[in-house]
C-alpha cells in the first residue's frame, strides 16, 4: 500500500490533474474533502476519455419513437465526462474501497473482477493509502520471484 497518496480536491482543474498524473506516475487520484474523506476517484482512463468522442448510442425509430438498444445512462455519463472541466465533473462517485485488513488476494480479486487500476484503503471513511496493480505485482514478485528460478 502506498501511504503517500496523491489526492485532489473537487475543484481541481483537468489540466492540474493531468500534471499530477504525469509528475507522480500514478494511475488513479482519489478526490477528497478537507478531512481526507473520499468523495470520488479519477483514473488516467477518465482523462483519456476526453480525447475520444463518445459513441452515439444506436437506436431504431419505431413509429416515431426512438428505442435505444445501448445503455443510454452510460452514454449520458460519458458525454458529461467529455465536457468536464473539474475533478468533480470527471470523477467516479461510486468508489470501490477496502479496509486496512484486506489481503493482497482479496484486493487482486476485486481489481480483476471490477477492472480497477487502484483501490483506496480507508478506515472510518478516511483515506489511509492506495493499492495499485503495480503494488500487487511487486508483492507477488517479492514473495515468489526467487522461487520460480
PDB file of N, CA, C and O in Angstrom, residues 35-78:
ATOM      1  N   UNK A  35     -11.175  16.866   5.105  1.00  0.00           N
ATOM      2  CA  UNK A  35     -10.944  15.928   6.200  1.00  0.00           C
ATOM      3  C   UNK A  35     -10.446  14.560   5.711  1.00  0.00           C
ATOM      4  O   UNK A  35     -10.443  13.594   6.448  1.00  0.00           O
ATOM      5  N   UNK A  36     -10.008  14.500   4.444  1.00  0.00           N
ATOM      6  CA  UNK A  36      -9.465  13.272   3.817  1.00  0.00           C
ATOM      7  C   UNK A  36     -10.534  12.214   3.544  1.00  0.00           C
ATOM      8  O   UNK A  36     -10.220  11.075   3.282  1.00  0.00           O
ATOM      9  N   UNK A  37     -11.822  12.597   3.615  1.00  0.00           N
ATOM     10  CA  UNK A  37     -12.884  11.667   3.254  1.00  0.00           C
ATOM     11  C   UNK A  37     -12.991  11.622   1.731  1.00  0.00           C
ATOM     12  O   UNK A  37     -13.068  12.653   1.068  1.00  0.00           O
ATOM     13  N   UNK A  38     -13.015  10.411   1.184  1.00  0.00           N
ATOM     14  CA  UNK A  38     -13.079  10.246  -0.266  1.00  0.00           C
ATOM     15  C   UNK A  38     -14.489  10.533  -0.775  1.00  0.00           C
ATOM     16  O   UNK A  38     -15.462   9.997  -0.250  1.00  0.00           O
ATOM     17  N   UNK A  39     -14.557  11.376  -1.814  1.00  0.00           N
ATOM     18  CA  UNK A  39     -15.848  11.663  -2.435  1.00  0.00           C
ATOM     19  C   UNK A  39     -15.878  11.181  -3.892  1.00  0.00           C
ATOM     20  O   UNK A  39     -16.919  11.225  -4.540  1.00  0.00           O
ATOM     21  N   UNK A  40     -14.735  10.714  -4.392  1.00  0.00           N
ATOM     22  CA  UNK A  40     -14.679  10.220  -5.761  1.00  0.00           C
ATOM     23  C   UNK A  40     -13.259   9.804  -6.114  1.00  0.00           C
ATOM     24  O   UNK A  40     -12.357   9.868  -5.285  1.00  0.00           O
ATOM     25  N   UNK A  41     -13.085   9.377  -7.370  1.00  0.00           N
ATOM     26  CA  UNK A  41     -11.768   8.992  -7.848  1.00  0.00           C
ATOM     27  C   UNK A  41     -11.693   9.293  -9.344  1.00  0.00           C
ATOM     28  O   UNK A  41     -12.691   9.171 -10.058  1.00  0.00           O
ATOM     29  N   UNK A  42     -10.526   9.729  -9.790  1.00  0.00           N
ATOM     30  CA  UNK A  42     -10.276   9.966 -11.208  1.00  0.00           C
ATOM     31  C   UNK A  42      -9.134   9.047 -11.615  1.00  0.00           C
ATOM     32  O   UNK A  42      -8.115   8.969 -10.923  1.00  0.00           O
ATOM     33  N   UNK A  43      -9.316   8.346 -12.724  1.00  0.00           N
ATOM     34  CA  UNK A  43      -8.263   7.476 -13.241  1.00  0.00           C
ATOM     35  C   UNK A  43      -7.689   8.068 -14.517  1.00  0.00           C
ATOM     36  O   UNK A  43      -8.297   8.962 -15.126  1.00  0.00           O
ATOM     37  N   UNK A  44      -6.546   7.537 -14.919  1.00  0.00           N
ATOM     38  CA  UNK A  44      -5.960   8.000 -16.174  1.00  0.00           C
ATOM     39  C   UNK A  44      -6.895   7.704 -17.339  1.00  0.00           C
ATOM     40  O   UNK A  44      -6.960   8.456 -18.314  1.00  0.00           O
ATOM     41  N   UNK A  45      -7.689   6.642 -17.241  1.00  0.00           N
ATOM     42  CA  UNK A  45      -8.655   6.319 -18.297  1.00  0.00           C
ATOM     43  C   UNK A  45      -9.732   7.396 -18.415  1.00  0.00           C
ATOM     44  O   UNK A  45     -10.190   7.698 -19.517  1.00  0.00           O
ATOM     45  N   UNK A  46     -10.125   7.992 -17.285  1.00  0.00           N
ATOM     46  CA  UNK A  46     -11.111   9.074 -17.324  1.00  0.00           C
ATOM     47  C   UNK A  46     -10.586  10.250 -18.132  1.00  0.00           C
ATOM     48  O   UNK A  46     -11.311  10.869 -18.904  1.00  0.00           O
ATOM     49  N   UNK A  47      -9.307  10.554 -17.948  1.00  0.00           N
ATOM     50  CA  UNK A  47      -8.703  11.667 -18.694  1.00  0.00           C
ATOM     51  C   UNK A  47      -8.547  11.335 -20.169  1.00  0.00           C
ATOM     52  O   UNK A  47      -8.759  12.183 -21.034  1.00  0.00           O
ATOM     53  N   UNK A  48      -8.204  10.094 -20.464  1.00  0.00           N
ATOM     54  CA  UNK A  48      -8.071   9.687 -21.865  1.00  0.00           C
ATOM     55  C   UNK A  48      -9.407   9.743 -22.580  1.00  0.00           C
ATOM     56  O   UNK A  48      -9.470  10.008 -23.781  1.00  0.00           O
ATOM     57  N   UNK A  49     -10.483   9.506 -21.854  1.00  0.00           N
ATOM     58  CA  UNK A  49     -11.820   9.531 -22.440  1.00  0.00           C
ATOM     59  C   UNK A  49     -12.106  10.884 -23.079  1.00  0.00           C
ATOM     60  O   UNK A  49     -12.804  10.973 -24.080  1.00  0.00           O
ATOM     61  N   UNK A  50     -11.556  11.944 -22.486  1.00  0.00           N
ATOM     62  CA  UNK A  50     -11.790  13.275 -23.014  1.00  0.00           C
ATOM     63  C   UNK A  50     -11.200  13.435 -24.415  1.00  0.00           C
ATOM     64  O   UNK A  50     -11.594  14.318 -25.159  1.00  0.00           O
ATOM     65  N   UNK A  51     -10.246  12.586 -24.768  1.00  0.00           N
ATOM     66  CA  UNK A  51      -9.637  12.660 -26.092  1.00  0.00           C
ATOM     67  C   UNK A  51     -10.407  11.855 -27.132  1.00  0.00           C
ATOM     68  O   UNK A  51     -10.157  11.958 -28.313  1.00  0.00           O
ATOM     69  N   UNK A  52     -11.321  11.014 -26.671  1.00  0.00           N
ATOM     70  CA  UNK A  52     -12.082  10.155 -27.566  1.00  0.00           C
ATOM     71  C   UNK A  52     -13.548  10.570 -27.491  1.00  0.00           C
ATOM     72  O   UNK A  52     -14.105  10.654 -26.412  1.00  0.00           O
ATOM     73  N   UNK A  53     -14.134  10.823 -28.619  1.00  0.00           N
ATOM     74  CA  UNK A  53     -15.544  11.215 -28.625  1.00  0.00           C
ATOM     75  C   UNK A  53     -16.408  10.017 -28.259  1.00  0.00           C
ATOM     76  O   UNK A  53     -16.172   8.914 -28.738  1.00  0.00           O
ATOM     77  N   UNK A  54     -17.423  10.235 -27.417  1.00  0.00           N
ATOM     78  CA  UNK A  54     -18.298   9.118 -27.075  1.00  0.00           C
ATOM     79  C   UNK A  54     -19.071   8.658 -28.311  1.00  0.00           C
ATOM     80  O   UNK A  54     -19.403   9.451 -29.179  1.00  0.00           O
ATOM     81  N   UNK A  55     -19.339   7.395 -28.355  1.00  0.00           N
ATOM     82  CA  UNK A  55     -20.111   6.833 -29.466  1.00  0.00           C
ATOM     83  C   UNK A  55     -21.573   7.233 -29.325  1.00  0.00           C
ATOM     84  O   UNK A  55     -22.116   7.248 -28.233  1.00  0.00           O
ATOM     85  N   UNK A  56     -22.170   7.545 -30.435  1.00  0.00           N
ATOM     86  CA  UNK A  56     -23.593   7.843 -30.424  1.00  0.00           C
ATOM     87  C   UNK A  56     -24.329   6.530 -30.192  1.00  0.00           C
ATOM     88  O   UNK A  56     -24.035   5.534 -30.844  1.00  0.00           O
ATOM     89  N   UNK A  57     -25.266   6.507 -29.245  1.00  0.00           N
ATOM     90  CA  UNK A  57     -25.954   5.248 -28.976  1.00  0.00           C
ATOM     91  C   UNK A  57     -26.751   4.812 -30.204  1.00  0.00           C
ATOM     92  O   UNK A  57     -27.301   5.634 -30.924  1.00  0.00           O
ATOM     93  N   UNK A  58     -26.801   3.535 -30.409  1.00  0.00           N
ATOM     94  CA  UNK A  58     -27.554   3.009 -31.538  1.00  0.00           C
ATOM     95  C   UNK A  58     -29.016   2.894 -31.131  1.00  0.00           C
ATOM     96  O   UNK A  58     -29.338   2.529 -30.009  1.00  0.00           O
ATOM     97  N   UNK A  59     -29.871   3.231 -32.064  1.00  0.00           N
ATOM     98  CA  UNK A  59     -31.293   3.167 -31.778  1.00  0.00           C
ATOM     99  C   UNK A  59     -32.061   2.888 -33.065  1.00  0.00           C
ATOM    100  O   UNK A  59     -31.535   3.002 -34.160  1.00  0.00           O
ATOM    101  N   UNK A  60     -33.315   2.525 -32.873  1.00  0.00           N
ATOM    102  CA  UNK A  60     -34.222   2.344 -34.000  1.00  0.00           C
ATOM    103  C   UNK A  60     -35.391   3.304 -33.812  1.00  0.00           C
ATOM    104  O   UNK A  60     -35.805   3.560 -32.697  1.00  0.00           O
ATOM    105  N   UNK A  61     -35.853   3.821 -34.889  1.00  0.00           N
ATOM    106  CA  UNK A  61     -37.023   4.677 -34.837  1.00  0.00           C
ATOM    107  C   UNK A  61     -38.224   3.812 -35.198  1.00  0.00           C
ATOM    108  O   UNK A  61     -38.333   3.320 -36.313  1.00  0.00           O
ATOM    109  N   UNK A  62     -39.083   3.610 -34.222  1.00  0.00           N
ATOM    110  CA  UNK A  62     -40.243   2.756 -34.415  1.00  0.00           C
ATOM    111  C   UNK A  62     -41.507   3.571 -34.168  1.00  0.00           C
ATOM    112  O   UNK A  62     -41.744   4.036 -33.052  1.00  0.00           O
ATOM    113  N   UNK A  63     -42.256   3.809 -35.214  1.00  0.00           N
ATOM    114  CA  UNK A  63     -43.497   4.581 -35.130  1.00  0.00           C
ATOM    115  C   UNK A  63     -43.270   5.947 -34.474  1.00  0.00           C
ATOM    116  O   UNK A  63     -44.049   6.395 -33.628  1.00  0.00           O
ATOM    117  N   UNK A  64     -42.189   6.596 -34.831  1.00  0.00           N
ATOM    118  CA  UNK A  64     -41.901   7.933 -34.332  1.00  0.00           C
ATOM    119  C   UNK A  64     -41.221   7.990 -32.979  1.00  0.00           C
ATOM    120  O   UNK A  64     -40.923   9.064 -32.473  1.00  0.00           O
ATOM    121  N   UNK A  65     -40.942   6.845 -32.379  1.00  0.00           N
ATOM    122  CA  UNK A  65     -40.272   6.817 -31.068  1.00  0.00           C
ATOM    123  C   UNK A  65     -38.877   6.219 -31.232  1.00  0.00           C
ATOM    124  O   UNK A  65     -38.709   5.234 -31.943  1.00  0.00           O
ATOM    125  N   UNK A  66     -37.898   6.831 -30.608  1.00  0.00           N
ATOM    126  CA  UNK A  66     -36.538   6.288 -30.624  1.00  0.00           C
ATOM    127  C   UNK A  66     -36.412   5.229 -29.540  1.00  0.00           C
ATOM    128  O   UNK A  66     -36.624   5.513 -28.368  1.00  0.00           O
ATOM    129  N   UNK A  67     -36.034   4.030 -29.942  1.00  0.00           N
ATOM    130  CA  UNK A  67     -35.825   2.939 -28.991  1.00  0.00           C
ATOM    131  C   UNK A  67     -34.342   2.614 -29.003  1.00  0.00           C
ATOM    132  O   UNK A  67     -33.804   2.167 -30.017  1.00  0.00           O
ATOM    133  N   UNK A  68     -33.684   2.892 -27.872  1.00  0.00           N
ATOM    134  CA  UNK A  68     -32.249   2.678 -27.757  1.00  0.00           C
ATOM    135  C   UNK A  68     -31.976   1.236 -27.347  1.00  0.00           C
ATOM    136  O   UNK A  68     -32.620   0.714 -26.456  1.00  0.00           O
ATOM    137  N   UNK A  69     -31.021   0.610 -28.002  1.00  0.00           N
ATOM    138  CA  UNK A  69     -30.627  -0.720 -27.569  1.00  0.00           C
ATOM    139  C   UNK A  69     -29.217  -0.713 -27.019  1.00  0.00           C
ATOM    140  O   UNK A  69     -28.626  -1.732 -26.786  1.00  0.00           O
ATOM    141  N   UNK A  70     -28.723   0.481 -26.741  1.00  0.00           N
ATOM    142  CA  UNK A  70     -27.491   0.652 -25.971  1.00  0.00           C
ATOM    143  C   UNK A  70     -27.898   1.157 -24.603  1.00  0.00           C
ATOM    144  O   UNK A  70     -29.075   1.396 -24.338  1.00  0.00           O
ATOM    145  N   UNK A  71     -26.950   1.350 -23.730  1.00  0.00           N
ATOM    146  CA  UNK A  71     -27.238   1.850 -22.391  1.00  0.00           C
ATOM    147  C   UNK A  71     -27.224   3.373 -22.425  1.00  0.00           C
ATOM    148  O   UNK A  71     -26.170   3.988 -22.457  1.00  0.00           O
ATOM    149  N   UNK A  72     -28.382   3.986 -22.444  1.00  0.00           N
ATOM    150  CA  UNK A  72     -28.497   5.434 -22.552  1.00  0.00           C
ATOM    151  C   UNK A  72     -27.856   6.134 -21.354  1.00  0.00           C
ATOM    152  O   UNK A  72     -27.205   7.162 -21.517  1.00  0.00           O
ATOM    153  N   UNK A  73     -28.001   5.572 -20.163  1.00  0.00           N
ATOM    154  CA  UNK A  73     -27.409   6.190 -18.969  1.00  0.00           C
ATOM    155  C   UNK A  73     -25.885   6.219 -19.088  1.00  0.00           C
ATOM    156  O   UNK A  73     -25.252   7.211 -18.751  1.00  0.00           O
ATOM    157  N   UNK A  74     -25.305   5.140 -19.587  1.00  0.00           N
ATOM    158  CA  UNK A  74     -23.855   5.080 -19.797  1.00  0.00           C
ATOM    159  C   UNK A  74     -23.418   6.151 -20.788  1.00  0.00           C
ATOM    160  O   UNK A  74     -22.402   6.805 -20.618  1.00  0.00           O
ATOM    161  N   UNK A  75     -24.177   6.334 -21.846  1.00  0.00           N
ATOM    162  CA  UNK A  75     -23.880   7.348 -22.851  1.00  0.00           C
ATOM    163  C   UNK A  75     -23.921   8.739 -22.227  1.00  0.00           C
ATOM    164  O   UNK A  75     -23.033   9.562 -22.453  1.00  0.00           O
ATOM    165  N   UNK A  76     -24.951   9.013 -21.421  1.00  0.00           N
ATOM    166  CA  UNK A  76     -25.080  10.320 -20.789  1.00  0.00           C
ATOM    167  C   UNK A  76     -23.901  10.598 -19.856  1.00  0.00           C
ATOM    168  O   UNK A  76     -23.365  11.706 -19.837  1.00  0.00           O
ATOM    169  N   UNK A  77     -23.483   9.595 -19.077  1.00  0.00           N
ATOM    170  CA  UNK A  77     -22.344   9.769 -18.175  1.00  0.00           C
ATOM    171  C   UNK A  77     -21.074  10.049 -18.968  1.00  0.00           C
ATOM    172  O   UNK A  77     -20.271  10.903 -18.602  1.00  0.00           O
ATOM    173  N   UNK A  78     -20.881   9.312 -20.052  1.00  0.00           N
ATOM    174  CA  UNK A  78     -19.720   9.528 -20.896  1.00  0.00           C
ATOM    175  C   UNK A  78     -19.715  10.900 -21.523  1.00  0.00           C
ATOM    176  O   UNK A  78     -18.670  11.556 -21.628  1.00  0.00           O
TER     177      UNK A  78
END
